[in-house]
Coordinates of C-alpha atoms and ligand atoms in Angstrom, one line a residue:
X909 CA -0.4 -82.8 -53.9
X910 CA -3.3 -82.2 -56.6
X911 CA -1.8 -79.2 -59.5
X912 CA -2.2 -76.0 -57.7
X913 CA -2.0 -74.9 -60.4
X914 CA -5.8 -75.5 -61.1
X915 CA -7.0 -74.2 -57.4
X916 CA -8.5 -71.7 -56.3
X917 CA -6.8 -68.6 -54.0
X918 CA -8.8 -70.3 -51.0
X919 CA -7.7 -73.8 -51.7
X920 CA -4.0 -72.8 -52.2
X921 CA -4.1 -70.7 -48.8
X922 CA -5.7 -73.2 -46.7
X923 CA -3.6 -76.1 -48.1
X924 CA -0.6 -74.3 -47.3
X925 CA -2.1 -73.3 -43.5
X926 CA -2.9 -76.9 -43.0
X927 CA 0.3 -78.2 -44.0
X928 CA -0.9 -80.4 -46.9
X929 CA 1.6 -78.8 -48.8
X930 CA 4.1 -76.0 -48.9
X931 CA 4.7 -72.5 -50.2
X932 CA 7.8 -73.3 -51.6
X933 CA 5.5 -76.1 -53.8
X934 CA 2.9 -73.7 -54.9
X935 CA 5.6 -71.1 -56.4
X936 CA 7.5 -73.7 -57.9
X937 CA 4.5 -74.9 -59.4
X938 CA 3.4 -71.9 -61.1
X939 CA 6.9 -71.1 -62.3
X940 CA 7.2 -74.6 -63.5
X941 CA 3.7 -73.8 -65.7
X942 CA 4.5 -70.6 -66.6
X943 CA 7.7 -71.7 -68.5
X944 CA 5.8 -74.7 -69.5
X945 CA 3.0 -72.7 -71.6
X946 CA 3.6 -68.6 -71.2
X947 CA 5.3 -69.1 -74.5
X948 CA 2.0 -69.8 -76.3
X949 CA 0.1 -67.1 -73.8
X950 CA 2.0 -63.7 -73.2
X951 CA 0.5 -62.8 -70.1
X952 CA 3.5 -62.4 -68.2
X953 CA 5.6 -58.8 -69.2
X954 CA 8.4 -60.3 -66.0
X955 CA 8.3 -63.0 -63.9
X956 CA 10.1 -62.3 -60.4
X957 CA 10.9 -66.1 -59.8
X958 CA 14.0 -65.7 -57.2
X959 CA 12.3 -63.2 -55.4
X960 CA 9.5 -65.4 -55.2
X961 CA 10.9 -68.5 -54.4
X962 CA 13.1 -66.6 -51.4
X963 CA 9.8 -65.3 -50.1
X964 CA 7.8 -68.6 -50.3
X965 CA 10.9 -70.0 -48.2
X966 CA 10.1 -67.7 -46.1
X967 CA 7.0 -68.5 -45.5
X968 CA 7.4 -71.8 -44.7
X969 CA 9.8 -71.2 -42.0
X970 CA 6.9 -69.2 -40.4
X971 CA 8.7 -65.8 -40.7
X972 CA 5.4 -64.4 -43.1
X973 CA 2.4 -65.1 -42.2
X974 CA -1.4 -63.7 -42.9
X975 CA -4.6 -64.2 -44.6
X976 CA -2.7 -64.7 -47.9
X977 CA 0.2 -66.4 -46.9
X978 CA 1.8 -68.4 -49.5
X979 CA -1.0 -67.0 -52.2
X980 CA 0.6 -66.2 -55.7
X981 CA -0.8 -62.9 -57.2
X982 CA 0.6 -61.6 -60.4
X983 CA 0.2 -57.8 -61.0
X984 CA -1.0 -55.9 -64.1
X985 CA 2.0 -53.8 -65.1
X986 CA 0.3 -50.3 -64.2
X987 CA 0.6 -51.1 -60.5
X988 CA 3.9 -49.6 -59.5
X989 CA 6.4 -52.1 -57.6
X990 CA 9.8 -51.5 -56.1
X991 CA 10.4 -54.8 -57.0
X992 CA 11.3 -55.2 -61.3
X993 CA 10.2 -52.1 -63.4
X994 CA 6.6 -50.5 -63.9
X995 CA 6.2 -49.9 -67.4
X996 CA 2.5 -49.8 -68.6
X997 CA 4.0 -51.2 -71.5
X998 CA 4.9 -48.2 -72.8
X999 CA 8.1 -47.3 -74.5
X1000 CA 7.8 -43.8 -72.1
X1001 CA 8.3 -46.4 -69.2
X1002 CA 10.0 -49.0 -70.7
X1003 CA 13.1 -48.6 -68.1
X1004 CA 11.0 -47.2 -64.9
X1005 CA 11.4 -48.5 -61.8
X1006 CA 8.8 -47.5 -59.1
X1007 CA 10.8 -45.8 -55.8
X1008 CA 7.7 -47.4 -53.7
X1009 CA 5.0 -50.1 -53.8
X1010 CA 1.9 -49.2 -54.6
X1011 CA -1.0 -49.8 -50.9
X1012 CA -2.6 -52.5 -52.3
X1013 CA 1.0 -54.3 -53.1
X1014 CA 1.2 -53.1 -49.7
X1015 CA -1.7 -54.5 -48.3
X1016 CA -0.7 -57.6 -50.2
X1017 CA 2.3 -58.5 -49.2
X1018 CA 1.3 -57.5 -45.4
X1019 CA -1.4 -60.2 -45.6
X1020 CA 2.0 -62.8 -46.6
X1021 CA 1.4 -63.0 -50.2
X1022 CA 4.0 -63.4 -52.9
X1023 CA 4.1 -61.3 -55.9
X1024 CA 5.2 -63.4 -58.5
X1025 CA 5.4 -60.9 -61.9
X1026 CA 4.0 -58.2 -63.9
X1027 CA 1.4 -58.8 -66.6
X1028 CA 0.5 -57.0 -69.8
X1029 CA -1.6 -54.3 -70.6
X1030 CA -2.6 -52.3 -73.5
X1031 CA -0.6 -49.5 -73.0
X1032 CA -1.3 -47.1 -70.7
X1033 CA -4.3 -49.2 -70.0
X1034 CA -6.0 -48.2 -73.0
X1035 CA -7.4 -50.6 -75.3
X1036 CA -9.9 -53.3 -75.2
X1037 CA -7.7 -56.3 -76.8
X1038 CA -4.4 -56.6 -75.3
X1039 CA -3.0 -55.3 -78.3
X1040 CA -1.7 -52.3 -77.2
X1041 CA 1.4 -53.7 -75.9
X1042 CA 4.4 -51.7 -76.7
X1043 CA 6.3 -55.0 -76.3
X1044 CA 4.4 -58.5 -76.9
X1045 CA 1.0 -60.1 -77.4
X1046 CA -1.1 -61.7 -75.0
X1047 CA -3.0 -64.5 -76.5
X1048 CA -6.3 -66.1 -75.1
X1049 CA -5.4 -69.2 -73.4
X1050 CA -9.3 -70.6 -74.5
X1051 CA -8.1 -69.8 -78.2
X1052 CA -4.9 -68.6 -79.1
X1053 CA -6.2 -66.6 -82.5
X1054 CA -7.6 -64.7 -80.3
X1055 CA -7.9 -61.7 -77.9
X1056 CA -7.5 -61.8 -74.1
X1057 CA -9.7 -58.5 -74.0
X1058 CA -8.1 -55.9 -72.3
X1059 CA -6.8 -54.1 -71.2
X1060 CA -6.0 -56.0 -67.8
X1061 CA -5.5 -59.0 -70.4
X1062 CA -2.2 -60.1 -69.3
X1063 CA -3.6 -60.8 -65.6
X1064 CA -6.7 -62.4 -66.8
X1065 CA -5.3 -65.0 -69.3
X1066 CA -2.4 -65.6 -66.5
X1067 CA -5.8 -66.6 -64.6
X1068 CA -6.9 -68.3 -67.2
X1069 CA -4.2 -70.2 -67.6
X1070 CA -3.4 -70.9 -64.7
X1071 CA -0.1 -69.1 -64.3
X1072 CA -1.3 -67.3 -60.7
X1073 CA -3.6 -68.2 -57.9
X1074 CA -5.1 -64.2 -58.3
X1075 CA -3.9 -61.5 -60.0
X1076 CA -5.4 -57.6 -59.9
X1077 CA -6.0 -55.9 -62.7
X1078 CA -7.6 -52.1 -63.2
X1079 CA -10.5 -51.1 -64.3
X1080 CA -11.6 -47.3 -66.1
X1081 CA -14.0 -48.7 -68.6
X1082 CA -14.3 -52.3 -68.2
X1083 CA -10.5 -53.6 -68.1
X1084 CA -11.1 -55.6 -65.4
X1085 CA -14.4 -57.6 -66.3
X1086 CA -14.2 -57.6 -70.2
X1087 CA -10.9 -59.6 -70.3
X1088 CA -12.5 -62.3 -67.4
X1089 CA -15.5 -62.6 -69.5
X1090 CA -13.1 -63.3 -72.5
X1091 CA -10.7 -65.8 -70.4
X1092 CA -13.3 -67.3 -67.9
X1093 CA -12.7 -66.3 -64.9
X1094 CA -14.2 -63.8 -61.9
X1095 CA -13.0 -60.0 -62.1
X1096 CA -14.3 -57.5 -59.9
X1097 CA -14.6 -53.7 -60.9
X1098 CA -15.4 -52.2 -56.8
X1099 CA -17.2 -48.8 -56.1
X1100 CA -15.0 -45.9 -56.9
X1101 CA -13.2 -45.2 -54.2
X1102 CA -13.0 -48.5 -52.2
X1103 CA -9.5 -49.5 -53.4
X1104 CA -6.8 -47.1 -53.1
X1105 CA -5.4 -45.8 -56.3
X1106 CA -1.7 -44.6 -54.6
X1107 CA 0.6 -46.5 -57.0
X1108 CA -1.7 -46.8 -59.8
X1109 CA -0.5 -45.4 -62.8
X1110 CA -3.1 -42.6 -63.6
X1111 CA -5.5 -43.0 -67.0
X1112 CA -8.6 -41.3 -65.8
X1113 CA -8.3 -40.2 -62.0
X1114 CA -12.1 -40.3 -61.7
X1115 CA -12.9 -43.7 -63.1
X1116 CA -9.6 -45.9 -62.5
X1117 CA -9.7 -48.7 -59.6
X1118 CA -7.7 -51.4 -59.0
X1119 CA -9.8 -55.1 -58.8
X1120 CA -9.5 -58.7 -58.1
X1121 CA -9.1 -61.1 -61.2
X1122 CA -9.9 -64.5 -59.6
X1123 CA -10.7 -67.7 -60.2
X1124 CA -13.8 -68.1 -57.9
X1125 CA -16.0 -65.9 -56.4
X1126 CA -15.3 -66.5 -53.2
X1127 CA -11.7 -65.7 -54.0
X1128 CA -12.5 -62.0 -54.8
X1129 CA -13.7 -61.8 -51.6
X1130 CA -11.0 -63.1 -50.0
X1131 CA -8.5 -60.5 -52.1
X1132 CA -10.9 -57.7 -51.5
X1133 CA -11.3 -57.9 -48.0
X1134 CA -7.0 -57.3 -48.3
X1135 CA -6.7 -54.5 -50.8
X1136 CA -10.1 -52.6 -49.3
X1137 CA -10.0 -49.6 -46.9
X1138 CA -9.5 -46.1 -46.9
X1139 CA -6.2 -44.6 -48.2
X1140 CA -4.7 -41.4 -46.9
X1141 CA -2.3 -41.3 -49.5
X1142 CA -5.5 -41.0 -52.3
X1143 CA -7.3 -38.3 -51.4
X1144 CA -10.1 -39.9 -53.5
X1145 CA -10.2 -42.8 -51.3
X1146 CA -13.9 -43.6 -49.9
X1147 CA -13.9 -43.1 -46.0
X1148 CA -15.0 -46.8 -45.0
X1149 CA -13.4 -48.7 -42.9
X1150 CA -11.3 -46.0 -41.3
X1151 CA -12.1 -47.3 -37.7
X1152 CA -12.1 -51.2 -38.5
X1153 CA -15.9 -51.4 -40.0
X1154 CA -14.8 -53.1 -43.1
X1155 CA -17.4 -55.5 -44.1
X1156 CA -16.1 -59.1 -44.1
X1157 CA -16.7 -59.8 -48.0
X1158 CA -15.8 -63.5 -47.8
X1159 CA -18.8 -64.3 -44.7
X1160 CA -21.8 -64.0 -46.1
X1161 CA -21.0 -65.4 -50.0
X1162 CA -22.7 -68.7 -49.5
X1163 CA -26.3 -66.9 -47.9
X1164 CA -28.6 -67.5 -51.2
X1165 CA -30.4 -65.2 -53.0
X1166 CA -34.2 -65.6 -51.9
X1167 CA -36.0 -62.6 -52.1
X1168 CA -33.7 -60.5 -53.5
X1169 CA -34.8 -58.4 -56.6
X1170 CA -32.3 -58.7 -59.7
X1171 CA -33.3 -56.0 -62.5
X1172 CA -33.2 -56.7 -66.1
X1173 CA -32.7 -53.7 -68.5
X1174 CA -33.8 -54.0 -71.9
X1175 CA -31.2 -51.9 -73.3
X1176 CA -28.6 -54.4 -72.2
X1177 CA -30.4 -57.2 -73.9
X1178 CA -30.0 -55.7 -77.4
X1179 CA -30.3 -57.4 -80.9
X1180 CA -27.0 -57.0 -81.6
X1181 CA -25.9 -59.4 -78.8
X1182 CA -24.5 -62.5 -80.0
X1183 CA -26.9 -65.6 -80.0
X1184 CA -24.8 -67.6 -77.2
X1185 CA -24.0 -64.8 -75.0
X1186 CA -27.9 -64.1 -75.2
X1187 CA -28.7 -67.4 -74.5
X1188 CA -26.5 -67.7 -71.6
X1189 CA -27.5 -64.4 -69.9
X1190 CA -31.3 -65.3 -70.5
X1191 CA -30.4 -68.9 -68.8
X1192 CA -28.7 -67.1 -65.7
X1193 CA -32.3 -64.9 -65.6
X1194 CA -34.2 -68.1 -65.3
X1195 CA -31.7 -69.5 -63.0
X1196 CA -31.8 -66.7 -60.8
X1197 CA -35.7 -67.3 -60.7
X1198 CA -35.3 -70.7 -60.0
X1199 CA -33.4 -69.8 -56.5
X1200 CA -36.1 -67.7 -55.5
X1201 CA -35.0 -64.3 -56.9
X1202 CA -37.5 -61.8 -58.1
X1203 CA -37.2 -60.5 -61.7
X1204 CA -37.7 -57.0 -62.2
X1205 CA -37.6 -54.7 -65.3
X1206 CA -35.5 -51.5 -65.0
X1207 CA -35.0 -48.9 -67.2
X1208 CA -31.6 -47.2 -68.1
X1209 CA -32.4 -45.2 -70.9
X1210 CA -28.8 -43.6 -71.0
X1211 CA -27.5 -46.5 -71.7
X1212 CA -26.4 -45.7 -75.6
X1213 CA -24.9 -42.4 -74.4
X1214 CA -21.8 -44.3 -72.5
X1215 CA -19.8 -45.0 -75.0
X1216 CA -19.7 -41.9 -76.3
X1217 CA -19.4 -39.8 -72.8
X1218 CA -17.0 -42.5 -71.7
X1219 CA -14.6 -41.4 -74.6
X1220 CA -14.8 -37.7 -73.6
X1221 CA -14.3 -37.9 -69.9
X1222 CA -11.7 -40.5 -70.2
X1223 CA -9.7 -38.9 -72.9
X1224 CA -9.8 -35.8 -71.2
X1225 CA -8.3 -37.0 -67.6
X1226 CA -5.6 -38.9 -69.9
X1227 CA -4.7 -35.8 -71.6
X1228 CA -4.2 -34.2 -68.7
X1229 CA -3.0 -37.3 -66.6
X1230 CA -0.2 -38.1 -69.4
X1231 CA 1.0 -34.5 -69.6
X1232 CA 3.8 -35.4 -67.3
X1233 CA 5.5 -37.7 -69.2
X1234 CA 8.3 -35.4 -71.1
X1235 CA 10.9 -37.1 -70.6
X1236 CA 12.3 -34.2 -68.2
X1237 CA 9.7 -35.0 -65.4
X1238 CA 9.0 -38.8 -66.2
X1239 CA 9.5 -41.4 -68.8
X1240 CA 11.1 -41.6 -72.1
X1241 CA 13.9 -38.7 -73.2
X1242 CA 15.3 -38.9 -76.8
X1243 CA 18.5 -38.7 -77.8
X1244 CA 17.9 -36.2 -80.7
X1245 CA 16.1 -33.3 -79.3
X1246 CA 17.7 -29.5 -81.2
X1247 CA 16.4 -27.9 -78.2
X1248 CA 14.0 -28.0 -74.8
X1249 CA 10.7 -27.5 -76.5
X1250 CA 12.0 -30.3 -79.3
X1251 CA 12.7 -32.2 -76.2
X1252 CA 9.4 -32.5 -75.0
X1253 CA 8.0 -33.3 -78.3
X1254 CA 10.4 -35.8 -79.6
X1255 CA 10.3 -37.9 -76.2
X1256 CA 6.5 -38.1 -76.4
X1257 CA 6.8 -38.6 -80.4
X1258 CA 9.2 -41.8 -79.6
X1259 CA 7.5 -42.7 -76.4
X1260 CA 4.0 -42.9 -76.9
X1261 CA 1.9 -45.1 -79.2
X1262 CA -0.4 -44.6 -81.7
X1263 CA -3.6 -45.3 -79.2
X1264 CA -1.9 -43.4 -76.5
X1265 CA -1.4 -40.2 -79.3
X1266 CA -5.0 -40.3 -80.5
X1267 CA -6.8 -40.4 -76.8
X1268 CA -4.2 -37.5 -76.0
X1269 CA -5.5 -35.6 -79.0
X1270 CA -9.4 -36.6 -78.5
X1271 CA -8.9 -35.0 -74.6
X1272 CA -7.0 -32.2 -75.4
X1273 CA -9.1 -31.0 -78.7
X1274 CA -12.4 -31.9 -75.6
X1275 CA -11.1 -29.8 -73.0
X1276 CA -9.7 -26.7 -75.1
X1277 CA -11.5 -23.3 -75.3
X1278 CA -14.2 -23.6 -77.8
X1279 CA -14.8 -27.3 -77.7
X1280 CA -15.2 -27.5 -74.0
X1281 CA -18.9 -26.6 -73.1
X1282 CA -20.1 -28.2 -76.5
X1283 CA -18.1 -31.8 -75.6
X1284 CA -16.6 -32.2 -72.1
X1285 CA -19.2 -30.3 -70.1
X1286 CA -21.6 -31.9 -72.0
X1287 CA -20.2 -35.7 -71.4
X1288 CA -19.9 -34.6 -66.9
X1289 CA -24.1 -33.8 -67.4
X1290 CA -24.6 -36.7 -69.4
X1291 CA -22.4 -38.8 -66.7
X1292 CA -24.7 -37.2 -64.7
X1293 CA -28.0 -38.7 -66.1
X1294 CA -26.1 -42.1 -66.5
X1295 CA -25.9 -42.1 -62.4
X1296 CA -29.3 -40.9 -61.9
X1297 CA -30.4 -44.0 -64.0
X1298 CA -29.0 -46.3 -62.1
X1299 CA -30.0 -44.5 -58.8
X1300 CA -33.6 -45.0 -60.1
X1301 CA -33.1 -48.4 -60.9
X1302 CA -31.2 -49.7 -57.8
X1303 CA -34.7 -48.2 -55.7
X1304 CA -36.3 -51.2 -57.5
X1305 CA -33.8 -54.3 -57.5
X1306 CA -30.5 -55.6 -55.8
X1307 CA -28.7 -55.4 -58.5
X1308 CA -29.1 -56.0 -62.0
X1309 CA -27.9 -59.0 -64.5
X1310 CA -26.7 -58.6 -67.6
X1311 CA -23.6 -59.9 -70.1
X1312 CA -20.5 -58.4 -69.9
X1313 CA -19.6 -58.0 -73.6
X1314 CA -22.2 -58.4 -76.7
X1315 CA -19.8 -61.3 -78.1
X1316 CA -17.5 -63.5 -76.5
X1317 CA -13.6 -62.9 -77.1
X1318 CA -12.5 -61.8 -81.0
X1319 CA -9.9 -62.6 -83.4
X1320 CA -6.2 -60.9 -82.5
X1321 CA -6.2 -58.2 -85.3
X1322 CA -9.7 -58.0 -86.5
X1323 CA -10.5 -54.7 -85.0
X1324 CA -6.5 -53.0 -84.3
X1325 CA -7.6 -51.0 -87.3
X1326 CA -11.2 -50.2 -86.5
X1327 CA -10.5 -48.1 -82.8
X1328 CA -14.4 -47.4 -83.0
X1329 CA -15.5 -50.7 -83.5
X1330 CA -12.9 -51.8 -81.1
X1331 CA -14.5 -48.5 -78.7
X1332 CA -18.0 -50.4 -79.1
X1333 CA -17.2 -53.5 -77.2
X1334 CA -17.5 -51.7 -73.7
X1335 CA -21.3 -50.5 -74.4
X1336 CA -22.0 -52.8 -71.1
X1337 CA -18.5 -52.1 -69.0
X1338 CA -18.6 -48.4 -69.3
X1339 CA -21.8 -47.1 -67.7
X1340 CA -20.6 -48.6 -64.4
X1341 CA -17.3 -46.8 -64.0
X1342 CA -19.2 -43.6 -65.3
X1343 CA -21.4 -44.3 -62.2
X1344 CA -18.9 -45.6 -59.9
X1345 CA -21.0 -48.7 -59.0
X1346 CA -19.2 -52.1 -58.3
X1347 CA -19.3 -54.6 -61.0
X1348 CA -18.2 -58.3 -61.3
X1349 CA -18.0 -60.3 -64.2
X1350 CA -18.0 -64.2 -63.7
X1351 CA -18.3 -67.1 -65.9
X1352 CA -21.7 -68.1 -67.6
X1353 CA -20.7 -70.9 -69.6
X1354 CA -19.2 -70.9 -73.5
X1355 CA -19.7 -70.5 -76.9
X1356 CA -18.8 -73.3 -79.3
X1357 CA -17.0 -71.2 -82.3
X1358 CA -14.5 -73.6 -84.7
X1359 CA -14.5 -76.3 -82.4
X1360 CA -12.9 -74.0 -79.8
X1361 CA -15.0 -73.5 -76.5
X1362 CA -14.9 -69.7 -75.8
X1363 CA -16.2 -68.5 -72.0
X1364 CA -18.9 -66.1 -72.0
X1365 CA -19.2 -63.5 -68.9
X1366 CA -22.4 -62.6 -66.7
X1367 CA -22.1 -59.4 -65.3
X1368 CA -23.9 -58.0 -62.5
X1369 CA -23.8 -54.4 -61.5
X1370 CA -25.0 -53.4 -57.7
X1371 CA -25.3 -49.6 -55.8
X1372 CA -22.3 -48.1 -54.6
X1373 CA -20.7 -50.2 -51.5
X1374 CA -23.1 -53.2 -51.9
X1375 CA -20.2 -55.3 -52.8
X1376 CA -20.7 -58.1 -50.2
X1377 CA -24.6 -58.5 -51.7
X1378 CA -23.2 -58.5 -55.6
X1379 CA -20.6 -61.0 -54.0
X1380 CA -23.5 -63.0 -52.6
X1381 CA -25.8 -63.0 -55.8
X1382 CA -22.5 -63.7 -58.2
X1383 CA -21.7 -66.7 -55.8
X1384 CA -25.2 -68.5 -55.9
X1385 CA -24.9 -68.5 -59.9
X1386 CA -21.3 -69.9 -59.5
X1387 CA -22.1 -72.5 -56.9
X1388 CA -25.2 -73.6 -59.0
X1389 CA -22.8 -74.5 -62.3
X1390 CA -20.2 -76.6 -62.5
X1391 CA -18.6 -74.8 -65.7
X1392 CA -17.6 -72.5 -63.5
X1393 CA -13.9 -72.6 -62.2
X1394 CA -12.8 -74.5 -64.8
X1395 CA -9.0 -73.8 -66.7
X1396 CA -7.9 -73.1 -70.0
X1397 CA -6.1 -76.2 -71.5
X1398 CA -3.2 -74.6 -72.9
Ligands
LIG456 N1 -11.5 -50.4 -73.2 C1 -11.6 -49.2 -72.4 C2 -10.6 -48.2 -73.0 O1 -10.0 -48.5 -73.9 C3 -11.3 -49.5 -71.0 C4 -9.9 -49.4 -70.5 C5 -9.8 -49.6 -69.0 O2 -10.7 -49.9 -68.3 N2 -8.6 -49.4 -68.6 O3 -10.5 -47.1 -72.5

């Protein structure tokens, strides 16, 4: 048996269906890695080995079966679990353990796959870097000076690494595609609405979805097509596929891209991008060409107003979102409270961190009387405009190409004391969740930086529900490079 610890999701499923080798095999691989080099990468917060090797067993004595049987997923630490604890990797949830599993662990484990552990997360799900970890770092497997991104970071250097055949991450602002562009690998932000959110952990209720964190393309498919589909337990949940009419994501990734319009925006091609990641991105454009798609110019002159809005909106549904957590109704409670109200403000004083405390303070001081026309109103028309851009845009092209981040991944603690710089490196991930378009980051080569190769990420961002085309157009790129796919040498 070749390491399946390099394969894909696909190669891993099929070699198990086909008998070339066994699920027991596959989990025992990945543990065997993960104690090998976790050490040097963080990514995992637990690792559920027993669990996983009873269920692999399982499956090779035919008692589990599906369209991810035997598959190895690893779970960002926001996705609640009966299984281990769900703590965000917060102190307020440091000892929580979920009373149910989340649909898409659900949907997962229906379709036979084995949850093998939890990964790290800035906390709460708020950060860029990784570095909001209540409890450890997360390092980049490509470099270990620096970042995974973030904040699904833990699940995208396991992927990296090579510690998981998939893992899911979520994504508010980017936390999905920012960390694969930093680790090399596929991650998938879907429309808003697509995935259930039941057993998320809540940062902002109207931009949070849960995504695949892949190795390959094709491999997002394959998870989406599991974790898709309408939820009655989110009442957010976008009605598709309530009477079966799911697309299948996974047939039509290999059709080509001839004739299909991809639209270039000038304000995601700025001066301040770094010169690889510009050089990459403009060698995808002329790739793209080269396969017979059009090039068109579209115009998103909102673009510069994300950011900004981004930091209202989602500041304000955390504020509101993290209210609970008083340690009477959830999380934390501290052992030195003089009375009820000191209660509540102790446990969220001990509980929370210093990222968590600011956006709490930025949403409340956004929504209170006084401030709330002049900031938060202000960001929802604003969000507003941000849509309409893309609506205009998306009447031109197929979807539209651009990088992920400005600069590939950066050093562990060169921006922990700059949040606004640190705020900056989503200009390109926010605009989508704003929207609620999909978006998928995948690999588009490196960077050479200190003799250290670090990946570079090609995003591509398509109308609401046009997964299966962005899918499509992200494949052709992939198939067409052989960079792509590859593993971090740890
Ligand atoms: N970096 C963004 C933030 O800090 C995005 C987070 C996310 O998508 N969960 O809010």
């Amino acid at each position: 048996m070749s390491d399946v610890t390099q394969m894909s999701l696909k190669a891993v499923r099929d070699g198990i269906a086909n008998g070339e080798f066994r699920a027991r095999e596959v989990v025992d691989g990945y543990l065997a890695r993960i104690e090998e080099v976790d050490g040097k990468v963080g990514a995992y917060r637990q690792v559920f080995g027993d669990e996983a090797r009873a269920r692999a067993d399982a499956v090779d004595r035919g008692e589990v079966s599906g369209a991810l049987a035997g598959v190895v997923i690893a779970l960002k630490d926001n996705i609640c679990t009966k299984a281990g604890r769900t703590t965000c990797a917060s102190r307020m949830l440091e000892a929580y353990r979920s009373p149910f599993d989340a649909t898409v662990v659900r949907k997962l484990e229906g379709a036979g796959a084995i949850v093998i552990g939890k990964t790290n997360l800035d906390e709460f799900a708020m950060g860029s870097s990784t570095e909001n970890s209540a409890f450890s770092e997360t390092c980049n497997p490509w470099d270990p000076d620096r970042v995974p991104g973030g904040s699904s970071g833990g699940s995208a250097a396991a992927m990296g690494a090579g510690l998981c055949s998939a893992a899911l991450g979520s994504d508010t602002g980017g936390s999905i595609r920012q960390p694969a562009s930093y680790c090399g690998v596929v991650g998938m932000k879907p429309t808003y609405g697509l995935v259930s959110r039941y057993g998320l952990v809540a940062f902002a209720s109207s931009l949070d979805q849960i995504g695949p964190v892949t190795r390959t393309v094709e491999d997002a498919a394959v998870l989406l097509n599991v974790i898709a589909g309408h939820d009655e337990r989110d009442s957010t949940s976008a009605d598709v596929g309530v009477s079966g009419e799911l697309p299948d994501y996974a047939a039509g990734v290999n059709e080509g891209v001839e004739g299909l319009r991809l639209g270039v925006a000038k304000q995601y091609l700025s001066d301040g991008n770094d010169e690889a990641v510009k050089a990459a991105v403009d060698g995808a454009i002329e790739q793209y060409e080269g396969m017979g798609a059009k090039i068109v110019e579209v115009d998103l002159p909102h673009t510069e107003y994300g950011v900004p809005t981004y930091y209202l909106v989602a500041t304000a549904e955390a504020s509101s979102n993290l209210a609970r957590y008083d340690g009477v109704h959830y999380g934390h409670r501290t052992e030195k409270a003089r009375d009820l109200v000191d209660l509540y403000a102790t446990s969220r004083a001990e509980g929370f961190g210093d990222e968590v405390k600011r956006r709490i303070m930025l949403g409340t001081y956004a929504l209170s009387s006084g401030y709330y026309d002049a900031y938060y109103l202000r960001a929802l028309k604003v969000r507003r405009l941000i849509k309409q851009d893309f609506d205009g845009a998306f009447e031109k092209c197929d979807a539209i190409v651009c990088p992920t981040t400005p600069t590939p991944a950066f050093k562990r603690g060169e921006m922990v004391d700059d949040p606004l710089q640190m705020y900056m490196n989503d200009v390109y991930t926010v605009n989508c969740n704003l929207a609620g378009i999909p978006g998928i980051s995948l690999p588009c080569g490196f960077s050479e930086i200190g003799g250290k190769r670090l990946p570079i990420g090609l995003q591509l961002l398509g109308p609401t529900f046009s997964e299966s085309k962005l899918l499509r157009i992200a494949r052709m790129y992939e198939a067409a490079n052989a960079f792509a796919g590859e593993c971090a040498v740890v």
